[in-house]
């Protein structure tokens, strides 16, 4: 898993220039959770807390990465796209931050894998959050992704 | 309006480092529309089209800027925060792009100004889009912002 995560970080930084500007780092990965991290300094806004665009970017990448990593573990070549997202900003965050992505309630990898194997296409809703150091969340995010088997 | 827009671009680029990485430019401003622009190259994803995080960032900034510019024209000192957003990705965009922000259907500056003057706090829902060169939209975005008078 660690080699997979390190390779994921390398390819994201190589292929998506904005992630280099954000100084994105891969934090941790298990089957049902991907954690990405970013320092505050390059992601600050005019008020001195984390910029909403940086938060949205890290959350979107965490959700996308959770699916990409699942597919790489299965050895599948797919394109993964975000279809829609809802984001709630609950509290400002004044320090380095992490985005945690997990399958949304009611979603399973079994159903996802079955749909992909049967039709070459599968959707997954992902729930993500940026936790606050004092407890609770700075923001929550739910998004729907689609994976398409490459022809 | 042009001087106001140029000053907005300068302060955003100075205060939000990610906007420099995105090479954000202010496009046009009227009472009911703000247009921000970004080139594809620094905002590309692994597929060669615009990165979802860059799109979300530009859309959030366009909605936020629409309210910030309205308040600056009124000579008011406020903090403006995004509270929540919904985003739909409809089609990939393979070239430089613009985000267009306008008050959402049913929203008026009159009601916003009255709430702000009466209570020091006002909300506005903003509708934003990234148009495709061939017609239609690459993505749509609706978000709720709150403005608070500075004490």
JSON list of C-alpha atoms in Angstrom, two decimals, chain A residues 38-113:
[
{"chain": "A", "resi": 38, "resn": "UNK", "atom": "CA", "xyz": [-1.26, 20.40, 2.24]},
{"chain": "A", "resi": 39, "resn": "UNK", "atom": "CA", "xyz": [0.58, 23.12, 4.16]},
{"chain": "A", "resi": 40, "resn": "UNK", "atom": "CA", "xyz": [-1.21, 26.41, 4.90]},
{"chain": "A", "resi": 41, "resn": "UNK", "atom": "CA", "xyz": [1.37, 28.87, 3.46]},
{"chain": "A", "resi": 42, "resn": "UNK", "atom": "CA", "xyz": [0.87, 28.19, -0.28]},
{"chain": "A", "resi": 43, "resn": "UNK", "atom": "CA", "xyz": [-2.89, 27.71, 0.27]},
{"chain": "A", "resi": 44, "resn": "UNK", "atom": "CA", "xyz": [-3.71, 30.78, 2.32]},
{"chain": "A", "resi": 45, "resn": "UNK", "atom": "CA", "xyz": [-6.45, 33.31, 1.48]},
{"chain": "A", "resi": 46, "resn": "UNK", "atom": "CA", "xyz": [-6.78, 37.05, 2.04]},
{"chain": "A", "resi": 47, "resn": "UNK", "atom": "CA", "xyz": [-7.91, 36.44, 5.66]},
{"chain": "A", "resi": 48, "resn": "UNK", "atom": "CA", "xyz": [-4.91, 34.25, 6.58]},
{"chain": "A", "resi": 49, "resn": "UNK", "atom": "CA", "xyz": [-6.83, 30.96, 6.73]},
{"chain": "A", "resi": 50, "resn": "UNK", "atom": "CA", "xyz": [-7.09, 28.17, 4.12]},
{"chain": "A", "resi": 51, "resn": "UNK", "atom": "CA", "xyz": [-8.37, 29.30, 0.70]},
{"chain": "A", "resi": 52, "resn": "UNK", "atom": "CA", "xyz": [-11.70, 27.70, -0.29]},
{"chain": "A", "resi": 53, "resn": "UNK", "atom": "CA", "xyz": [-10.31, 26.78, -3.70]},
{"chain": "A", "resi": 54, "resn": "UNK", "atom": "CA", "xyz": [-7.42, 24.89, -2.11]},
{"chain": "A", "resi": 55, "resn": "UNK", "atom": "CA", "xyz": [-9.82, 23.04, 0.19]},
{"chain": "A", "resi": 56, "resn": "UNK", "atom": "CA", "xyz": [-12.08, 22.15, -2.76]},
{"chain": "A", "resi": 57, "resn": "UNK", "atom": "CA", "xyz": [-9.07, 21.00, -4.78]},
{"chain": "A", "resi": 58, "resn": "UNK", "atom": "CA", "xyz": [-7.65, 18.78, -2.03]},
{"chain": "A", "resi": 59, "resn": "UNK", "atom": "CA", "xyz": [-11.09, 17.27, -1.27]},
{"chain": "A", "resi": 60, "resn": "UNK", "atom": "CA", "xyz": [-11.76, 16.57, -4.96]},
{"chain": "A", "resi": 61, "resn": "UNK", "atom": "CA", "xyz": [-8.32, 14.97, -5.33]},
{"chain": "A", "resi": 62, "resn": "UNK", "atom": "CA", "xyz": [-8.82, 12.84, -2.22]},
{"chain": "A", "resi": 63, "resn": "UNK", "atom": "CA", "xyz": [-12.15, 11.48, -3.51]},
{"chain": "A", "resi": 64, "resn": "UNK", "atom": "CA", "xyz": [-10.73, 10.89, -6.99]},
{"chain": "A", "resi": 65, "resn": "UNK", "atom": "CA", "xyz": [-7.58, 9.29, -5.56]},
{"chain": "A", "resi": 66, "resn": "UNK", "atom": "CA", "xyz": [-9.55, 6.89, -3.36]},
{"chain": "A", "resi": 67, "resn": "UNK", "atom": "CA", "xyz": [-11.07, 5.39, -6.53]},
{"chain": "A", "resi": 68, "resn": "UNK", "atom": "CA", "xyz": [-7.88, 5.57, -8.61]},
{"chain": "A", "resi": 69, "resn": "UNK", "atom": "CA", "xyz": [-5.96, 3.68, -5.91]},
{"chain": "A", "resi": 70, "resn": "UNK", "atom": "CA", "xyz": [-8.68, 1.03, -5.61]},
{"chain": "A", "resi": 71, "resn": "UNK", "atom": "CA", "xyz": [-8.50, 0.47, -9.39]},
{"chain": "A", "resi": 72, "resn": "UNK", "atom": "CA", "xyz": [-4.68, 0.31, -9.38]},
{"chain": "A", "resi": 73, "resn": "UNK", "atom": "CA", "xyz": [-4.81, -2.37, -6.69]},
{"chain": "A", "resi": 74, "resn": "UNK", "atom": "CA", "xyz": [-7.09, -4.35, -8.99]},
{"chain": "A", "resi": 75, "resn": "UNK", "atom": "CA", "xyz": [-4.68, -3.73, -11.90]},
{"chain": "A", "resi": 76, "resn": "UNK", "atom": "CA", "xyz": [-7.39, -1.99, -13.96]},
{"chain": "A", "resi": 77, "resn": "UNK", "atom": "CA", "xyz": [-6.81, 0.85, -16.43]},
{"chain": "A", "resi": 78, "resn": "UNK", "atom": "CA", "xyz": [-9.69, 3.32, -16.09]},
{"chain": "A", "resi": 79, "resn": "UNK", "atom": "CA", "xyz": [-10.38, 7.02, -16.44]},
{"chain": "A", "resi": 80, "resn": "UNK", "atom": "CA", "xyz": [-11.99, 8.46, -13.32]},
{"chain": "A", "resi": 81, "resn": "UNK", "atom": "CA", "xyz": [-14.02, 11.68, -13.51]},
{"chain": "A", "resi": 82, "resn": "UNK", "atom": "CA", "xyz": [-15.84, 13.77, -10.92]},
{"chain": "A", "resi": 83, "resn": "UNK", "atom": "CA", "xyz": [-19.48, 14.36, -11.90]},
{"chain": "A", "resi": 84, "resn": "UNK", "atom": "CA", "xyz": [-20.82, 16.64, -9.18]},
{"chain": "A", "resi": 85, "resn": "UNK", "atom": "CA", "xyz": [-19.98, 17.79, -5.67]},
{"chain": "A", "resi": 86, "resn": "UNK", "atom": "CA", "xyz": [-21.54, 19.50, -2.68]},
{"chain": "A", "resi": 87, "resn": "UNK", "atom": "CA", "xyz": [-19.31, 21.30, -0.23]},
{"chain": "A", "resi": 88, "resn": "UNK", "atom": "CA", "xyz": [-20.02, 22.88, 3.16]},
{"chain": "A", "resi": 89, "resn": "UNK", "atom": "CA", "xyz": [-17.63, 25.32, 4.78]},
{"chain": "A", "resi": 90, "resn": "UNK", "atom": "CA", "xyz": [-18.17, 24.99, 8.53]},
{"chain": "A", "resi": 91, "resn": "UNK", "atom": "CA", "xyz": [-15.21, 26.77, 10.14]},
{"chain": "A", "resi": 92, "resn": "UNK", "atom": "CA", "xyz": [-12.01, 28.45, 8.97]},
{"chain": "A", "resi": 93, "resn": "UNK", "atom": "CA", "xyz": [-8.77, 26.47, 9.34]},
{"chain": "A", "resi": 94, "resn": "UNK", "atom": "CA", "xyz": [-5.65, 28.40, 10.31]},
{"chain": "A", "resi": 95, "resn": "UNK", "atom": "CA", "xyz": [-2.98, 25.71, 9.90]},
{"chain": "A", "resi": 96, "resn": "UNK", "atom": "CA", "xyz": [-1.75, 22.90, 7.64]},
{"chain": "A", "resi": 97, "resn": "UNK", "atom": "CA", "xyz": [-4.68, 20.67, 6.72]},
{"chain": "A", "resi": 98, "resn": "UNK", "atom": "CA", "xyz": [-5.63, 17.18, 5.56]},
{"chain": "A", "resi": 99, "resn": "UNK", "atom": "CA", "xyz": [-8.51, 15.87, 3.44]},
{"chain": "A", "resi": 100, "resn": "UNK", "atom": "CA", "xyz": [-9.94, 12.44, 4.32]},
{"chain": "A", "resi": 101, "resn": "UNK", "atom": "CA", "xyz": [-11.94, 10.57, 1.68]},
{"chain": "A", "resi": 102, "resn": "UNK", "atom": "CA", "xyz": [-14.11, 7.46, 2.24]},
{"chain": "A", "resi": 103, "resn": "UNK", "atom": "CA", "xyz": [-16.97, 5.76, 0.36]},
{"chain": "A", "resi": 104, "resn": "UNK", "atom": "CA", "xyz": [-20.24, 7.53, 1.29]},
{"chain": "A", "resi": 105, "resn": "UNK", "atom": "CA", "xyz": [-22.80, 5.74, 3.47]},
{"chain": "A", "resi": 106, "resn": "UNK", "atom": "CA", "xyz": [-24.41, 2.85, 1.59]},
{"chain": "A", "resi": 107, "resn": "UNK", "atom": "CA", "xyz": [-21.63, 2.58, -1.02]},
{"chain": "A", "resi": 108, "resn": "UNK", "atom": "CA", "xyz": [-19.60, -0.63, -1.34]},
{"chain": "A", "resi": 109, "resn": "UNK", "atom": "CA", "xyz": [-16.57, -1.61, -3.41]},
{"chain": "A", "resi": 110, "resn": "UNK", "atom": "CA", "xyz": [-18.35, -4.88, -4.21]},
{"chain": "A", "resi": 111, "resn": "UNK", "atom": "CA", "xyz": [-21.18, -3.09, -6.04]},
{"chain": "A", "resi": 112, "resn": "UNK", "atom": "CA", "xyz": [-18.71, -0.75, -7.71]},
{"chain": "A", "resi": 113, "resn": "UNK", "atom": "CA", "xyz": [-16.51, -3.62, -8.93]}
]
